[in-house]
Coordinates of C-alpha atoms and ligand atoms in Angstrom, one line a residue:
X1 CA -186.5 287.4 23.0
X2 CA -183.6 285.0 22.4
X3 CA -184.4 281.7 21.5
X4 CA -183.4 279.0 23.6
X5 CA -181.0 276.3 22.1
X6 CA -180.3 272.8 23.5
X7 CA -177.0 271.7 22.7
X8 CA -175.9 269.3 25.9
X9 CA -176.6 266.4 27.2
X10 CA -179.7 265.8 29.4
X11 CA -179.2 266.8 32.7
X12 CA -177.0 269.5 31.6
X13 CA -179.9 271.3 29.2
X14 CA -182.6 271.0 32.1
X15 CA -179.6 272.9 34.3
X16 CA -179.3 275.4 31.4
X17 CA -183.1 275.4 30.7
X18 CA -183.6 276.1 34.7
X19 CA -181.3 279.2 34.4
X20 CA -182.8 280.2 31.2
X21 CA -186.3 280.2 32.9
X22 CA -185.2 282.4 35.7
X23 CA -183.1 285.2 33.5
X24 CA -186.4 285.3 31.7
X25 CA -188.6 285.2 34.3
X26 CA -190.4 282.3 33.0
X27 CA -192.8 280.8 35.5
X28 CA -192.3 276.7 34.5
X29 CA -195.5 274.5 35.0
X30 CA -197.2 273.7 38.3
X31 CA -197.3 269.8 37.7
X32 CA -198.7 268.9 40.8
X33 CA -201.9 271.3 41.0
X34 CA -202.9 270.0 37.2
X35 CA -202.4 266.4 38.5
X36 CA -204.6 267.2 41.5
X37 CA -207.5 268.5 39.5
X38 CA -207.7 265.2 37.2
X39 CA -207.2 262.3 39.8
X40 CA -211.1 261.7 38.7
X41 CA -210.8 261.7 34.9
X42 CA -209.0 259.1 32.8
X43 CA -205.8 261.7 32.7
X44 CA -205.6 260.3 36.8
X45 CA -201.7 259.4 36.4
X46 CA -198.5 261.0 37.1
X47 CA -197.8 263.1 34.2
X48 CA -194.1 262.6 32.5
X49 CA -193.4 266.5 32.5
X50 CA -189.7 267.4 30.8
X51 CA -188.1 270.8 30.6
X52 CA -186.9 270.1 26.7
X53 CA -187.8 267.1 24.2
X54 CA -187.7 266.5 20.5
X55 CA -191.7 266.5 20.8
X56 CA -194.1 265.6 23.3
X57 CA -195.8 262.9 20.2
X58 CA -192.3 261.5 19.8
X59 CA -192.3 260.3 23.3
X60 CA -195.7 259.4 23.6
X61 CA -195.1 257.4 20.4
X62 CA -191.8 256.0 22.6
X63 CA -193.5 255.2 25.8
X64 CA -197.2 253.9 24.6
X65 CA -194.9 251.2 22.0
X66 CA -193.4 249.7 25.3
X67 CA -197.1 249.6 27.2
X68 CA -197.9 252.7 28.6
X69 CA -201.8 253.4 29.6
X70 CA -204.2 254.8 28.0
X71 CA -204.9 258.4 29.8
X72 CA -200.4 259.2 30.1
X73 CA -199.8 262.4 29.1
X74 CA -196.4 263.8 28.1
X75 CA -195.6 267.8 28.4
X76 CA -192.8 269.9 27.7
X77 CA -191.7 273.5 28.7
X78 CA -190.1 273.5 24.7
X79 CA -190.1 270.8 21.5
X80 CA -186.7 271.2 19.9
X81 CA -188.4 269.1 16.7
X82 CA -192.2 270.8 17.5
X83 CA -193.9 268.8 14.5
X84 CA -197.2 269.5 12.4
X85 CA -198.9 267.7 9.7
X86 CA -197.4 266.4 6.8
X87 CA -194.4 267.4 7.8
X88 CA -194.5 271.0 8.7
X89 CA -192.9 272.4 11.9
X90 CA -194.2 273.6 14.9
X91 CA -192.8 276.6 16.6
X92 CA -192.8 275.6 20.7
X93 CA -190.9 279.0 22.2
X94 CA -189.6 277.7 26.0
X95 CA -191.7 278.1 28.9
X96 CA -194.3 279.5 27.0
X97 CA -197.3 277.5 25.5
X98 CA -198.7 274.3 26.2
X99 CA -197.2 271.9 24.0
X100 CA -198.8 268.0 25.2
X101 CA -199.6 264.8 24.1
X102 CA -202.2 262.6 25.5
X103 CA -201.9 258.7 24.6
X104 CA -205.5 257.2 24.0
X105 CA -206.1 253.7 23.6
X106 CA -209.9 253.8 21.6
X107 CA -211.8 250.2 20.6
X108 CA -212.4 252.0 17.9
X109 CA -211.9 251.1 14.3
X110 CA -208.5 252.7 12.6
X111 CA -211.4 254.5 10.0
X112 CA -212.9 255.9 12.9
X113 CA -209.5 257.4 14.2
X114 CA -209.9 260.9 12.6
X115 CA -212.8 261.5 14.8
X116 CA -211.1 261.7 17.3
X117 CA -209.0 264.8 16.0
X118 CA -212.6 266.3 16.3
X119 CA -213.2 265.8 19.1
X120 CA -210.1 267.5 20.6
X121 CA -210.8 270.6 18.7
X122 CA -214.3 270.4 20.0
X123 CA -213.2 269.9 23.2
X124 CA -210.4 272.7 23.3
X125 CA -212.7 275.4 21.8
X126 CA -215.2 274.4 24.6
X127 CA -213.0 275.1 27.2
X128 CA -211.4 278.0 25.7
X129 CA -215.0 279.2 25.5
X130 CA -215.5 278.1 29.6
X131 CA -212.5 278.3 30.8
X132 CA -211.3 282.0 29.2
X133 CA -214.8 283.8 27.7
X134 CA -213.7 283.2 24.1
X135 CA -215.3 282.8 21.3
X136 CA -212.9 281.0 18.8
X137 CA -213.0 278.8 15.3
X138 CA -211.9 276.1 14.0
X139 CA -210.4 275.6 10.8
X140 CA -211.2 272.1 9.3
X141 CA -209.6 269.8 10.6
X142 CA -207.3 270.3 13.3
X143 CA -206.7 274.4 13.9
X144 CA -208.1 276.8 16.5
X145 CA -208.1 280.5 15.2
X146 CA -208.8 283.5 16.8
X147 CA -209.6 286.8 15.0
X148 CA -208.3 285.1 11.8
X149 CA -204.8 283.8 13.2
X150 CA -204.0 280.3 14.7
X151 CA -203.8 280.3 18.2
X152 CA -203.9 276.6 18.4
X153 CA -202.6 273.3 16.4
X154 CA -203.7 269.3 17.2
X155 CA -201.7 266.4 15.4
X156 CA -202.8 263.1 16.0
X157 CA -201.0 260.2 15.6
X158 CA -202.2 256.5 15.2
X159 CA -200.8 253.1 15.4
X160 CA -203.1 250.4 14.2
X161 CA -203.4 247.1 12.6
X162 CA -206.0 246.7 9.9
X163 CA -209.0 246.2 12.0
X164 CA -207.6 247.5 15.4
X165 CA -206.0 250.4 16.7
X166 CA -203.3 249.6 19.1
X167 CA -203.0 253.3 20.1
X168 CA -203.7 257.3 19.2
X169 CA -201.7 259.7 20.2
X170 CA -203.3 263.2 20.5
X171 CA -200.6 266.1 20.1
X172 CA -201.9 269.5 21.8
X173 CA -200.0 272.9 21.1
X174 CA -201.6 276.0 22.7
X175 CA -200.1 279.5 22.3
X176 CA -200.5 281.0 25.6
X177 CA -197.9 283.5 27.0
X178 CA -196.5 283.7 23.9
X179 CA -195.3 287.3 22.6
X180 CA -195.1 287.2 18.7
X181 CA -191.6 287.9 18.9
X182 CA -191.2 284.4 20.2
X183 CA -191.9 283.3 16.6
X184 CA -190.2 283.1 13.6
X185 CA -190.9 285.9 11.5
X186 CA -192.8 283.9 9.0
X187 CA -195.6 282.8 10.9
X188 CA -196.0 286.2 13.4
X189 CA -198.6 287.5 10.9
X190 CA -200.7 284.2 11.3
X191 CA -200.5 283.2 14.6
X192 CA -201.3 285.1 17.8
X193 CA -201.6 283.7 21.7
X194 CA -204.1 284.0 24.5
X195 CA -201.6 286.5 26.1
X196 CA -202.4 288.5 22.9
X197 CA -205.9 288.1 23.0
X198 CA -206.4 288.6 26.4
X199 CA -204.1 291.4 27.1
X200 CA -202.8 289.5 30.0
X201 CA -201.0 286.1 31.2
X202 CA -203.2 283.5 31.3
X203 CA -202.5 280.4 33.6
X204 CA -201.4 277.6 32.1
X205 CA -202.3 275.0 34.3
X206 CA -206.0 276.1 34.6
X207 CA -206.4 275.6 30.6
X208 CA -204.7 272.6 30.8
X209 CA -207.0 270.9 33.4
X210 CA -210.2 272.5 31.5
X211 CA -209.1 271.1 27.9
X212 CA -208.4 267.4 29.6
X213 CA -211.4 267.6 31.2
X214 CA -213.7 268.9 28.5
X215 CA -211.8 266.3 26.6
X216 CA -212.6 263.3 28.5
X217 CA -216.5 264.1 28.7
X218 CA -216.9 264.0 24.9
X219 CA -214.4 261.2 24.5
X220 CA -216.1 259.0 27.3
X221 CA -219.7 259.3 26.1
X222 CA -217.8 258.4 22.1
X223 CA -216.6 255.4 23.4
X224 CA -219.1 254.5 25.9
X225 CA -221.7 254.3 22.4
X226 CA -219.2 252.7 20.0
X227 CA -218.9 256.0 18.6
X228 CA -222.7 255.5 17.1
X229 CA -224.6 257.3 14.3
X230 CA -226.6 259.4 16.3
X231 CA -223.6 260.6 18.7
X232 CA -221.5 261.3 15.8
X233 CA -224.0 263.8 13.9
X234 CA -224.6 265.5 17.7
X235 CA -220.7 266.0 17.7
X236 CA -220.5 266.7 14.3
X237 CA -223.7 269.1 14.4
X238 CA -221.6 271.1 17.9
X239 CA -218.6 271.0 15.8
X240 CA -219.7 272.4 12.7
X241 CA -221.4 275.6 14.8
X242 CA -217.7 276.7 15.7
X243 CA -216.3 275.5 12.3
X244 CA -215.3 278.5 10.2
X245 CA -214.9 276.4 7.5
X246 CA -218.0 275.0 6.7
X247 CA -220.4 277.2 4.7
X248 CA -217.4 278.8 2.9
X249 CA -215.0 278.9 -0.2
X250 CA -212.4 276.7 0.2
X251 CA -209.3 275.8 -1.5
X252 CA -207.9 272.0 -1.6
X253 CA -203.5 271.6 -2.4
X254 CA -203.6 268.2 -2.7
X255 CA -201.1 265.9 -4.2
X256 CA -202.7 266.0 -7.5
X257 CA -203.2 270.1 -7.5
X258 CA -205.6 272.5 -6.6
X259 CA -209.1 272.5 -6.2
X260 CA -211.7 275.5 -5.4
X261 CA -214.9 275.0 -4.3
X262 CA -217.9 275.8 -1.5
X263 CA -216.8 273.6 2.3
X264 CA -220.2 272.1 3.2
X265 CA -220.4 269.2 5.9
X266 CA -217.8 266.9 7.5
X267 CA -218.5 262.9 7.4
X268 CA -218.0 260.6 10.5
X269 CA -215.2 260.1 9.7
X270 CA -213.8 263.7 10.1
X271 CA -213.5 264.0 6.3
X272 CA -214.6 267.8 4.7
X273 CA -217.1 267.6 2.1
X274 CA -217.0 270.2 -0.9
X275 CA -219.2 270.9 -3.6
X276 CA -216.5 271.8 -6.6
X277 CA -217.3 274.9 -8.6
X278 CA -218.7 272.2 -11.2
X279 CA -221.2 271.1 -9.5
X280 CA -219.5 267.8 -7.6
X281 CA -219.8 266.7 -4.4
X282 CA -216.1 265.3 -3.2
X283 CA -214.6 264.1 0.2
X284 CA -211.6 265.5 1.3
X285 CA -209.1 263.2 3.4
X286 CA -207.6 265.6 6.4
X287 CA -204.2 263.2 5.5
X288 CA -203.6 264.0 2.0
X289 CA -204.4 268.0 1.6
X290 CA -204.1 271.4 3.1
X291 CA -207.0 273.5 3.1
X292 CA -207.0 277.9 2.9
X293 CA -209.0 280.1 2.8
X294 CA -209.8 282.2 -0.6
X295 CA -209.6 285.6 1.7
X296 CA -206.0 285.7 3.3
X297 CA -204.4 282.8 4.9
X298 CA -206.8 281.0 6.9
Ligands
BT5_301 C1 -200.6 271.6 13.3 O1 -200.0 271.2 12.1 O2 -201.2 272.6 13.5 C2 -200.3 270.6 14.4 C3 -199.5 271.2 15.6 C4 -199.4 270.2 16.7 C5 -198.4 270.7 17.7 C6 -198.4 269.8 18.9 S1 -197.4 270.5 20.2 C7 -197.4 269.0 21.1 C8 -197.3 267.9 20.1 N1 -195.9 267.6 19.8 C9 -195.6 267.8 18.5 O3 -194.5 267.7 18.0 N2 -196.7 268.3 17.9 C10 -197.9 268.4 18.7 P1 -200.2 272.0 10.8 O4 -201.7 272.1 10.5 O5 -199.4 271.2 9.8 O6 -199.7 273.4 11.0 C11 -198.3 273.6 11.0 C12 -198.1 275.1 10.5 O7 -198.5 276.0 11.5 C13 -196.6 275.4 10.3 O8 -196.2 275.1 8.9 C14 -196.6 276.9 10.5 O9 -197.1 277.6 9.4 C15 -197.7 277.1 11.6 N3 -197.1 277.1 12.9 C16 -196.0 276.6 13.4 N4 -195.8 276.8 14.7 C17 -196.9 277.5 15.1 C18 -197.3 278.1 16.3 N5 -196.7 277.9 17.5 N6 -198.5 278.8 16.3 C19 -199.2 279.0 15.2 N7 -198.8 278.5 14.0 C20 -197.7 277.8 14.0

């Protein structure tokens, strides 16, 4: 498929994005009917819906800085400047995938931010679980995998003083209708998409409204408790029954090199726990490292 490019101005790449979408066929995104299904959840405004951005976080980032509510969620048909952890890219092929950002405004402690990326991952597996009959993993901390390729990527994003955050933003990208031409050639042997899986198209907007609302019942009852003890070891204790991390070998790139050892537990504050292949137990920070698997990629 060829790959869509935004040269113009504004209103001239939605034009060229609109006759894009219809050469290929390309069904765009049923705002309205998503926005119908959430009026009772948190996610109960109009949604800021754009043909092309940079990336969804960026303008989350934008809009939340100048006041936006908590529950505003961006989406885009394509990210020209997709972005992944520390750095990385991420591949958003037009029309596609779902590639959102939700803004979240937790009282929550900036320490307790990473919990939240947990949460996401718990919540999208659930619904990929309730809303499509699959069984996928996640990969500590922030990747959904299916059959040992990633069908899913979160990247949140805080802003926070030292004893408050002022906002989280919760970047979502789902390969959905994807084919694996869509992707660059370097990553088509680790990533697939539910169309892939499943055989068929999947709808869009019906994952969408299940992950929001599978979403907002964990994150509701979080911050309804403060985020307590005993709720975070229930989460964590759900989360680490889909984790396909946990229980195996790992291998931490960190800045200061490698590190092999056995994956064990995950703290409350979404950090991985390994037991080194000397014997030590050490806490691995989801912002400093990278984590594969000895076996392959993953
Ligand atoms: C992530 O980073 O997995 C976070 C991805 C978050 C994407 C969403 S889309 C909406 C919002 N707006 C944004 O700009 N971002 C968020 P990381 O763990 O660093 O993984 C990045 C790596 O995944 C890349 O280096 C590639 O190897 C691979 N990758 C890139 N695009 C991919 C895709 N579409 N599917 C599967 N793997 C991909």
């Amino acid at each position: 498929m060829e790959r869509w490019k935004v040269e113009k101005g504004s209103s001239e790449r939605k034009i060229i994005y609109e006759e894009y979408a219809q050469k290929h066929k390309m069904k765009t995104l049923n705002i309205e009917a998503i926005e119908s299904k959430l009026v009772d959840t948190i996610f109960n405004r109009k949604i800021i819906y754009e043909q092309v951005v940079s990336s969804t976080n960026i303008i989350a980032k934008e809009i939340a800085l100048k006041g936006y509510p908590e529950g505003t969620i961006v989406i885009a048909e394509t990210q020209i400047a997709g972005r992944g952890r520390l750095g990385r890219k991420w591949e958003s092929p037009s029309g596609t995938g779902i590639w959102l950002s939700l803004i979240l405004r937790p009282d929550i402690m900036p320490v307790q931010a990473p919990f939240i990326t947990l949460i996401t991952a718990l919540s999208i597996t659930k619904a990929l679980n309730e809303v499509m009959g699959l069984s996928p993993g996640i990969k500590w901390p922030n990747d959904i995998i299916y059959n040992n390729l990633k069908v899913c990527g979160i990247l949140t994003e805080m802003d926070a003083q030292t004893d408050k955050v002022n906002f989280v933003i919760v970047g979502i990208g789902i390969n959905v209708n994807n084919d694996l031409e869509d992707f660059q050639t370097d990553i088509r042997y680790k990533a697939t998409s539910l169309k892939e899986v499943k055989g068929k198209r999947v709808s869009r907007e019906k994952l969408i409204i299940g992950v929001l609302k599978s979403f907002e019942q964990i994150y509701d009852k979080a911050l309804s408790c403060g985020i307590d003890e005993r709720f975070k070891r229930r989460i964590l204790d759900e989360y680490i029954k889909y984790s396909i991390t946990i229980g195996n070998r790992v291998k931490v790139i960190g800045i200061k090199g490698e590190k092999e050892g056995r994956a064990v537990d995950v703290t409350g504050e979404g950090e991985l726990v390994i037991i080194t292949s000397d014997g030590k137990e050490e806490i691995i920070n989801s912002g400093e490292v990278s984590v594969r698997g000895i076996n392959g990629y993953i």
